[in-house]
Structure formats: C-alpha cells, structure tokens
Tab-separated table of C-alpha atoms (C1' of nucleotides) in Angstrom:
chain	number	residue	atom	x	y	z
A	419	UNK	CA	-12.331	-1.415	-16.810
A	420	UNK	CA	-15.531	-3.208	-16.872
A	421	UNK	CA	-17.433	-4.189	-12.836
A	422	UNK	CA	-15.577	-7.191	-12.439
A	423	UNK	CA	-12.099	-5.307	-13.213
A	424	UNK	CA	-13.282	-2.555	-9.937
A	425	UNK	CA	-14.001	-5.754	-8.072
A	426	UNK	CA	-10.524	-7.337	-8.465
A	427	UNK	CA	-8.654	-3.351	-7.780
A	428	UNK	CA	-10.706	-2.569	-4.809
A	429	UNK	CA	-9.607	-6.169	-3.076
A	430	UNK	CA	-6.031	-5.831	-3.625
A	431	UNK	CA	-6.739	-2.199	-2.266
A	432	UNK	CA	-7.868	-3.605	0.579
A	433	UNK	CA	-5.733	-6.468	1.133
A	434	UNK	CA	-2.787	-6.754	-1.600
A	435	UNK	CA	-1.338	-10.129	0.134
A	436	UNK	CA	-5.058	-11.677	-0.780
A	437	UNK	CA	-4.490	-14.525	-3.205
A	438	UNK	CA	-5.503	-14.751	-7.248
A	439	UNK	CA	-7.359	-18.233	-6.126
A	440	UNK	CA	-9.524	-16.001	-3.361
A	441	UNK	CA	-10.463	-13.439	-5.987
A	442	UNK	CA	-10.927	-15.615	-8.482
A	443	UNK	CA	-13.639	-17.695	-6.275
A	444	UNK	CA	-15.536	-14.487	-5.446
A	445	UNK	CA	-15.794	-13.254	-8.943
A	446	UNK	CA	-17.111	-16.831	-9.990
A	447	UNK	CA	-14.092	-17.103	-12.697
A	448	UNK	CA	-10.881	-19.237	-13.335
A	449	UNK	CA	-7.996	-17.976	-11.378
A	450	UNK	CA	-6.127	-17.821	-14.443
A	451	UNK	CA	-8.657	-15.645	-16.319
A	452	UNK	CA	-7.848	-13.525	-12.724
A	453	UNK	CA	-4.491	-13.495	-13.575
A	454	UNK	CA	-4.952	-12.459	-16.686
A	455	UNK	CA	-6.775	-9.336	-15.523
A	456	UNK	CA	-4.518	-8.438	-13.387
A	457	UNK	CA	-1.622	-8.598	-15.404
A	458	UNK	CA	-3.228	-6.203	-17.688
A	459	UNK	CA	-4.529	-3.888	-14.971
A	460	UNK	CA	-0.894	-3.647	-13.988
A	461	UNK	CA	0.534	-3.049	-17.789
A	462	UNK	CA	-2.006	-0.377	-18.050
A	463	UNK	CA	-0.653	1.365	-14.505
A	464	UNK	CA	-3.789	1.161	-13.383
A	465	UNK	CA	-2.189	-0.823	-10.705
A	466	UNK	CA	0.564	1.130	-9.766
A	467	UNK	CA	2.217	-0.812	-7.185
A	468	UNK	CA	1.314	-3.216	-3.999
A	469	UNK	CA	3.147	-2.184	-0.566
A	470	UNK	CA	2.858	-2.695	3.053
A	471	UNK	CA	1.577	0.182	5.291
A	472	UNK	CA	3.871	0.038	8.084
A	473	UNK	CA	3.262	1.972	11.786
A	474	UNK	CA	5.691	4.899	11.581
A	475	UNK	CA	6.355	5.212	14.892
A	476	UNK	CA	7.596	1.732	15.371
A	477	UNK	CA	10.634	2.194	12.628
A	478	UNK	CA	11.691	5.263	14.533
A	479	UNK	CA	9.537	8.502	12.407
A	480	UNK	CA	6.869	9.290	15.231
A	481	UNK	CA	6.710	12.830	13.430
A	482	UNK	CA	4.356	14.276	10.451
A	483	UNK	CA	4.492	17.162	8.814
A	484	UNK	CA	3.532	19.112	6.327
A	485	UNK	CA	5.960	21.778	4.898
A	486	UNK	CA	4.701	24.686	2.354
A	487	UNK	CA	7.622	26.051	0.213
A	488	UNK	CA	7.866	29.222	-1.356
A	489	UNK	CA	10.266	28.794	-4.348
A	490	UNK	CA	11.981	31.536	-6.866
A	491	UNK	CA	10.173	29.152	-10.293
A	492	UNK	CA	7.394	26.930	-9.341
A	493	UNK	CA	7.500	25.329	-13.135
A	494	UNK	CA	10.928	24.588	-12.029
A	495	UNK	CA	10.736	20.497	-11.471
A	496	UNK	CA	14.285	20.553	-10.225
A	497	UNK	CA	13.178	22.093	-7.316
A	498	UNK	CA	10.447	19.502	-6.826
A	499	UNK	CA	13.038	16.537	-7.777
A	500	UNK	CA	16.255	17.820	-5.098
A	501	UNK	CA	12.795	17.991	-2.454
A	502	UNK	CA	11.867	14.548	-3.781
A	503	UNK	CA	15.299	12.852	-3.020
A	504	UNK	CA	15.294	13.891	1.118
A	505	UNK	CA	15.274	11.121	3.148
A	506	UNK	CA	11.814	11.398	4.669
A	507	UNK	CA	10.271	13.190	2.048
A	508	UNK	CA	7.101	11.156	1.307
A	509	UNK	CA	4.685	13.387	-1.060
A	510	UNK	CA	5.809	16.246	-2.937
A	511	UNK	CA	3.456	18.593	-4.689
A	512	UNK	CA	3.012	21.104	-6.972
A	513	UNK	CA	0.660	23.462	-5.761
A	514	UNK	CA	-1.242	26.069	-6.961
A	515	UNK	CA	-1.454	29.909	-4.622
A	516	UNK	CA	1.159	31.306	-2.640
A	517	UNK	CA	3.361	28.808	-2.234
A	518	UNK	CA	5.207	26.375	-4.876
A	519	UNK	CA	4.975	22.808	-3.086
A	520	UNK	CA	3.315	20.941	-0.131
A	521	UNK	CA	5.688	18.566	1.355
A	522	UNK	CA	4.661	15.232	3.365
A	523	UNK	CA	7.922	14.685	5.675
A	524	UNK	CA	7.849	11.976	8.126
A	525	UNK	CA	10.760	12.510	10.915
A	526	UNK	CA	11.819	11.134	14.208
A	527	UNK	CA	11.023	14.222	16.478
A	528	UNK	CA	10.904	17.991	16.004
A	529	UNK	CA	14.789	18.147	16.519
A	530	UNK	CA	15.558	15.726	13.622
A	531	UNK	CA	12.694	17.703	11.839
A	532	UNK	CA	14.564	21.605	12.467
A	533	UNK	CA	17.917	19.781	11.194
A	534	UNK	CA	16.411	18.564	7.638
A	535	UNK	CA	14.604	21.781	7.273
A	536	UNK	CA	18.140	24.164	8.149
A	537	UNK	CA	20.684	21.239	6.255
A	538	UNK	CA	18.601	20.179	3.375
A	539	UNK	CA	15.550	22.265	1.933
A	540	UNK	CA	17.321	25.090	2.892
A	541	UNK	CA	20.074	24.366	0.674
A	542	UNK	CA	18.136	23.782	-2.617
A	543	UNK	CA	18.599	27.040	-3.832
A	544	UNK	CA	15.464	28.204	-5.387
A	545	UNK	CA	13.667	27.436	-2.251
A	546	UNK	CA	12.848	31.443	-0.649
A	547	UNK	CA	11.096	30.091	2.133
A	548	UNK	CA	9.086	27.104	4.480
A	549	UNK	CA	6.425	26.908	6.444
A	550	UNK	CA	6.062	24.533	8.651
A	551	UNK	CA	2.611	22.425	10.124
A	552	UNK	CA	3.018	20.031	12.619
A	553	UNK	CA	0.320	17.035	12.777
A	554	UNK	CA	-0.786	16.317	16.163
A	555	UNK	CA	-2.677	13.190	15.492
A	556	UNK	CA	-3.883	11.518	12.532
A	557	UNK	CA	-7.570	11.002	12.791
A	558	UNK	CA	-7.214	8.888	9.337
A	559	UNK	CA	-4.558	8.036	6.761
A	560	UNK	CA	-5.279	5.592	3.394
A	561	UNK	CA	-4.731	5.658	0.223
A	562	UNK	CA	-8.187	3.310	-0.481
A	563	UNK	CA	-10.018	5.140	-2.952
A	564	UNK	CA	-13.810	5.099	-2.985
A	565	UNK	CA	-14.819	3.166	-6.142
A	566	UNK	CA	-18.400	2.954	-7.597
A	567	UNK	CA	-20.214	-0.385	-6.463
B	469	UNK	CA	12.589	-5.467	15.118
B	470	UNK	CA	15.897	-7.330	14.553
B	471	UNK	CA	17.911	-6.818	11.276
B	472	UNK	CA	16.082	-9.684	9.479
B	473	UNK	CA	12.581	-7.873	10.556
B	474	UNK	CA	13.818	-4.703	9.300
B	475	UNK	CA	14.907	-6.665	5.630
B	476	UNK	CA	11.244	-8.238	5.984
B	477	UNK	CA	9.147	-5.230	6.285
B	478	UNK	CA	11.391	-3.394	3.595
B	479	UNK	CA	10.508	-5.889	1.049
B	480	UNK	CA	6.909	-5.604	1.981
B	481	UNK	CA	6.913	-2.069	1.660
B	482	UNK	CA	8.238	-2.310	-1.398
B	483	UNK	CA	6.117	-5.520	-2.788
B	484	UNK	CA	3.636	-7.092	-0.509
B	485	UNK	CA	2.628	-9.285	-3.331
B	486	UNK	CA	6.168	-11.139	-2.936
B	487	UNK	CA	6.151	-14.465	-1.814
B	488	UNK	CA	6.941	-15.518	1.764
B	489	UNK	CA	9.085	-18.028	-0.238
B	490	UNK	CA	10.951	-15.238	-1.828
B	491	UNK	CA	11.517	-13.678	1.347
B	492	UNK	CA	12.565	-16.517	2.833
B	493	UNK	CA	15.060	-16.920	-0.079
B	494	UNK	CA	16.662	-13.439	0.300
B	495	UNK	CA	17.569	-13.778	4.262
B	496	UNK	CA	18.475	-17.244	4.636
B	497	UNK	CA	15.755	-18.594	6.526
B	498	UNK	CA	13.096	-21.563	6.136
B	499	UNK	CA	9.870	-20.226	4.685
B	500	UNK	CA	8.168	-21.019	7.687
B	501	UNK	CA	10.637	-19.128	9.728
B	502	UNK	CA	9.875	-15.929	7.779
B	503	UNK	CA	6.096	-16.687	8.364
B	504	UNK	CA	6.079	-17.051	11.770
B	505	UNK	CA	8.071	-13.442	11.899
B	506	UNK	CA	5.287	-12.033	9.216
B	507	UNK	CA	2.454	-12.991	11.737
B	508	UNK	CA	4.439	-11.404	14.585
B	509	UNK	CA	4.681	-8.162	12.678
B	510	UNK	CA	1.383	-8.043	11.858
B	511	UNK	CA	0.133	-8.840	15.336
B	512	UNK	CA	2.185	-6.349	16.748
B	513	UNK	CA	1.199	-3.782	14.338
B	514	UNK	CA	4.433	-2.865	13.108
B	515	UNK	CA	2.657	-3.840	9.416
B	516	UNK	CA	-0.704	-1.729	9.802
B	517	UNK	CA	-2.152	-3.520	6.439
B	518	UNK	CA	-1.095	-4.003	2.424
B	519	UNK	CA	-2.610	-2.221	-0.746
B	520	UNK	CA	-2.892	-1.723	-4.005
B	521	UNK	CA	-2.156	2.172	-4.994
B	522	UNK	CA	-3.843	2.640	-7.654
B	523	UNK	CA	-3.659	5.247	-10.382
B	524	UNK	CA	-6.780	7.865	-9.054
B	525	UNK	CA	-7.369	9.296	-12.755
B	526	UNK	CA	-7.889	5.891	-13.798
B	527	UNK	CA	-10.868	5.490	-11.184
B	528	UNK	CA	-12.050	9.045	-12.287
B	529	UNK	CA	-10.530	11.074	-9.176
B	530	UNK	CA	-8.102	13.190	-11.335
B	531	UNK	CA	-8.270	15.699	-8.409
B	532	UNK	CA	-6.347	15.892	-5.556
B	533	UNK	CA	-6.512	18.923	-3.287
B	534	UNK	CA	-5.498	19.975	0.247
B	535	UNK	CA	-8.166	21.417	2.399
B	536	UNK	CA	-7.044	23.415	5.975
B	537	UNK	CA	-10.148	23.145	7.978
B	538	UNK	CA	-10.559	25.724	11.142
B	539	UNK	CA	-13.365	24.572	13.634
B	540	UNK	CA	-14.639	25.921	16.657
B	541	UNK	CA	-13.211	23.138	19.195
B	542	UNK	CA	-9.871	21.648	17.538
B	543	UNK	CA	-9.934	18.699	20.160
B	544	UNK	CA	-13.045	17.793	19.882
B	545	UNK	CA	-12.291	14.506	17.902
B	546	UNK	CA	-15.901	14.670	16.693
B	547	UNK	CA	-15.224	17.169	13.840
B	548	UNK	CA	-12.673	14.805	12.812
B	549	UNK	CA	-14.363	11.373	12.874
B	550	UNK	CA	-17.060	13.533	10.693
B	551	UNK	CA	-14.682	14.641	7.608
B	552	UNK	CA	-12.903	11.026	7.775
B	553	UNK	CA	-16.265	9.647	6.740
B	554	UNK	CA	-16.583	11.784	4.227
B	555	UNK	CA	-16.180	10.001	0.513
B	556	UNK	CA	-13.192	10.913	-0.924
B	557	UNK	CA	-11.525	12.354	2.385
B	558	UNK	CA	-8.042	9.986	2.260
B	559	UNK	CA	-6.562	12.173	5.320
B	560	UNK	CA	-7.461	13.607	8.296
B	561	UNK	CA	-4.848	15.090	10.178
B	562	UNK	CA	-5.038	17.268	13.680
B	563	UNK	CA	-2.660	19.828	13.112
B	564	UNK	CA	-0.405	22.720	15.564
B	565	UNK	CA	-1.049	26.279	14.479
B	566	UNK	CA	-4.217	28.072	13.114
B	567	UNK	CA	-6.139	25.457	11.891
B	568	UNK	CA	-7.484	22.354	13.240
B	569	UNK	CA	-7.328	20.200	10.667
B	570	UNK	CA	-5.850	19.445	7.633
B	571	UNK	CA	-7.703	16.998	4.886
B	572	UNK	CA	-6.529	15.368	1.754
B	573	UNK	CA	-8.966	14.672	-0.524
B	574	UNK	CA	-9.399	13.062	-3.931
B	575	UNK	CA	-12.338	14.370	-5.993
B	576	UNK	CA	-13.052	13.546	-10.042
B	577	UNK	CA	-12.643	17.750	-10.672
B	578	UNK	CA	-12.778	20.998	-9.550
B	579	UNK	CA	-16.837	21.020	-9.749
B	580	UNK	CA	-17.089	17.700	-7.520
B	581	UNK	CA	-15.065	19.320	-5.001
B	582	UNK	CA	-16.987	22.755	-4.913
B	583	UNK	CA	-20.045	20.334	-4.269
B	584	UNK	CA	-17.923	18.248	-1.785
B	585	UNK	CA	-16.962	21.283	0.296
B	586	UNK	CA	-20.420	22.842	0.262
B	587	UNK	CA	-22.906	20.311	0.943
B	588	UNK	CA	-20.170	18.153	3.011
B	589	UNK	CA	-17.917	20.092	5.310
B	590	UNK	CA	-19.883	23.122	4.899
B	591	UNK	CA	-22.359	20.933	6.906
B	592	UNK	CA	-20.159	20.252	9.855
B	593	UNK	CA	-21.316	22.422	12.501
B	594	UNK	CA	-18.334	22.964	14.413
B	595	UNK	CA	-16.756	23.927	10.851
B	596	UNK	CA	-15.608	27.562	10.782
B	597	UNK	CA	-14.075	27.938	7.786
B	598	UNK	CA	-12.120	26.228	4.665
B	599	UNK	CA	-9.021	27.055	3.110
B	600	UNK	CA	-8.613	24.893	0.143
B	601	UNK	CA	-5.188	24.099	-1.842
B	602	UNK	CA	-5.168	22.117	-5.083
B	603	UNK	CA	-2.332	20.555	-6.499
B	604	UNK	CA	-1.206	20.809	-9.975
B	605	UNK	CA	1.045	17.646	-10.451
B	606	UNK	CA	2.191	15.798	-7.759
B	607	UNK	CA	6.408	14.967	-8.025
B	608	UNK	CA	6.654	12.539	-5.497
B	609	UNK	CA	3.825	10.136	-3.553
B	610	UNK	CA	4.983	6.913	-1.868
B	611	UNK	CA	4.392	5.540	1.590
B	612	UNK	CA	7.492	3.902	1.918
B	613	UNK	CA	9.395	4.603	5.026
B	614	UNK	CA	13.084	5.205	5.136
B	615	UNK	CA	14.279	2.605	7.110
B	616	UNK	CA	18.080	1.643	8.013
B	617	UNK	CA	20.610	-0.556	6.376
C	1291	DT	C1'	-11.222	-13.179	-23.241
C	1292	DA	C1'	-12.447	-17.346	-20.494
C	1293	DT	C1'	-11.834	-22.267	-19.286
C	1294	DG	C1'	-9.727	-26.505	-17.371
C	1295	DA	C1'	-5.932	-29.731	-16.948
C	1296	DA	C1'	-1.402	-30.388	-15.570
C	1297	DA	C1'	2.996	-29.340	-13.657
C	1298	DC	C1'	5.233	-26.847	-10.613
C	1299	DG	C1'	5.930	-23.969	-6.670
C	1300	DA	C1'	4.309	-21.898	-2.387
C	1301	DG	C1'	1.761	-21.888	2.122
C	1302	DT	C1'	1.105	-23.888	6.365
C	1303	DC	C1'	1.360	-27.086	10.244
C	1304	DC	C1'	3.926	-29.515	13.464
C	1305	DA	C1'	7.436	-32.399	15.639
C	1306	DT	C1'	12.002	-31.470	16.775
C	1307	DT	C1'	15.997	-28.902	18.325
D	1130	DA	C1'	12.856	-18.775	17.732
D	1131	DA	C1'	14.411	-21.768	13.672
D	1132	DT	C1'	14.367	-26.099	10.929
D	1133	DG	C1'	12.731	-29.694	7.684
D	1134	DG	C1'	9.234	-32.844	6.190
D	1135	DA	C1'	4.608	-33.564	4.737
D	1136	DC	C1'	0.524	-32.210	3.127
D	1137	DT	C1'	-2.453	-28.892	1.133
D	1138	DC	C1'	-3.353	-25.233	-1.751
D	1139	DG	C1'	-2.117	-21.668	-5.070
D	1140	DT	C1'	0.247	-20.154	-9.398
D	1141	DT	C1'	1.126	-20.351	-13.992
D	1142	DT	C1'	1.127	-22.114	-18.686
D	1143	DC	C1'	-1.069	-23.760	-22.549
D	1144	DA	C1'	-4.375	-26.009	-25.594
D	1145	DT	C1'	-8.956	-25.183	-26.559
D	1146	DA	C1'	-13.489	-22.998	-26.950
DNA sequence: TATGAAACGAGTCCATT
DNA sequence: AATGGACTCGTTTCATA
C-alpha cells in the first residue's frame, strides 16, 4: 500500500459509485494502471466489498439496538454463527468481560424487537441471558475510516 | 418504494459498483429508466451514500472497541457532536438506560486507545465517566438491511 | 508496474408515448 | 414514469516500455 494506493481506498470509501476514469485523473495516471490497483487492492481484501448505505427507517427498521449476551462458552462460535443468521442481526461480536457478544440488531419497533429477542436468541441454547440498549438517536454512523494523508 | 425500487436498492446494497446497465438488465427496464429511479432514491434519501468497507487491520486499526459514555446532560447534543469528531469514533449513538452514549471506535491497539480515551473523551467536560468494551473477533459486520422479497 | 491505442460497453440526455 | 436513439464518456484488454 504505497500513498497513491490510500488515495484510490479512501475515494471509493467515500463514494464507491465514483468512476476508475475520475480516480484515475486525480492521481495523474492511466485509468487502466487504476484498474490495475484496484483489482489487486480487492484480491488482497483490502477492499472488502462496495455497498450502498441505505436510510433504515425508510425500508421499514426505524429501531437500533444493541443487545449484550451472556452465553454458557464464549469460545463457542456456534453461538456467534445461530446469532449471526437472525434476520436483523447486523454486527455480531465477540467480546471480552461479562458478557460473551455485543449484538447490532436493527428492527421495526420495540414490539418486533421483544418478539426476536423471546422467539430467536432465546432459543439458541447456550445463550443464559440479554441485555438490552435501546438507541435513541444516532448522532453518527460510518464505516469511513480515518486514513493517514 | 415499489417492488422494482426495492430489487434496485438490494443490488446496491449488495454492489454499488454494479452498473446501472446491469441493473437495468436484471428488472427489465431501459437503462435510463433505472437511472432516473437511482436519482430519485438518492434525492429522497432512501440511499444515504455508497462505500468501500475496507479491511481496518489493513489501514493499521486492528482495534475495535465499544465505549459506554455517561455524561452529565444526556440531551445535550453537544457531548455528542464532540466524540463524533473525534478520529477514529465510527459511532455515536444516544442510548435509553444508564448511559448516554454509546461509541464505536476503531483504534491501531490497546495503547492508542488508552491515549484516545484519556486525552480525548477524558477531555469532554460534560464526560462523567467511561466504560470501555473491546472486542475479540468480530462474527458478523455488514450494513446490509433485510429487506423483503 | 505504468502507458496508450483500440474496441467495446455504459452513461446520459431528450423527444416521444 | 418508461422507452429508444444518439451522442458522449468510461471500461477493459493488450502490446509495449
């Protein structure tokens, strides 16, 4: 990863629909060399993936929240996978202290909320117990990360 | 949001780097069609923006830790405009319950984010206290909605 | 690893329905 | 709100440095 290799990232961080001939015009190279890069940056998985941000509210999930769980194994990664495949579910994560995982879930409302808490984490059997945190607002939400200049 | 927007912003979520000639492919509609819906969804906010994700170890923030933040005024959106700006603070979220806020951040290591919580929300005045979760291995981290058939 | 030429495909605008 | 044609511009490959 040399400057011009942060350069290319941190525009398709900030705007993944931008095209190879724009990038390629304000690094001063060929577009194809562009491609090039890219290609590789995306074999190496330093690119993980490109995907639209969309407002949750307007495809019916208005509600985050965040959902500690207290399981019998935390090394367990079944427990982590069965969390993982709830509809909903956006972040799963192995923590380290009291509890086992902190869960990102993304609901319609605190009724539809209750009901995936009682019908599906409830189920998983290692899981002993949840606590739930409502969000309120979100002040800020990316997933830009701060390069070096 | 008819069907076809629904299909749209699915395979933007999943790719924004697809063509709109792809899209436009995979519902039936002229290319031009598809753009004029694109623009719509974009002026309308239902697509917030597109990114790359990329991998954070690669850019040197192998870190990534939870941080419940309890301040003296919990509405006072000041506190909160303060730890979005700090570097490396990727969430800010207003939260029900004991704390006011809760903060995701991505730091290169455990040092970096001693520093980052001393000499940056340490700093804060209306910051009472920290309460600081760090995560282990993370199963699951998308921002792809659920959306309906 | 970068370039530039060439061929192909995509983006965009607009008149029309 | 969608189409199709026309024009422009971008993408991709490959021979070459």
């Amino acid at each position: 990863m040399d400057d011009i290799d942060v350069k290319i990232v941190d525009m398709l961080q900030q705007n993944a629909r931008i095209s190879n001939a724009e990038i390629s015009r304000r690094v001063n190279m060929a577009p194809s060399a562009v491609l090039e890069r890219i290609k590789k940056l995306e074999e190496r998985r330093v690119i993980r993936e490109y995907g639209a941000r969309l407002d949750p509210a307007a495809v019916g999930l208005g509600l985050l929240a965040f959902v500690a769980v207290k399981a019998d194994y935390c090394e367990d990664d079944d427990t982590g996978r069965m969390l993982a495949a709830i509809p909903g579910v956006l972040e799963v994560h192995n923590v380290a202290g009291d509890d086992c995982y902190l869960v990102k879930v993304r609901t319609r409302d605190t009724e539809h909320l209750g009901r995936l808490l009682r019908e599906q984490f409830r189920n998983i059997p290692a899981i002993r117990s949840t606590k739930t945190t409502i969000v309120l607002a979100s002040v800020k939400e990316t997933n830009s990360l701060p390069l070096p200049e």
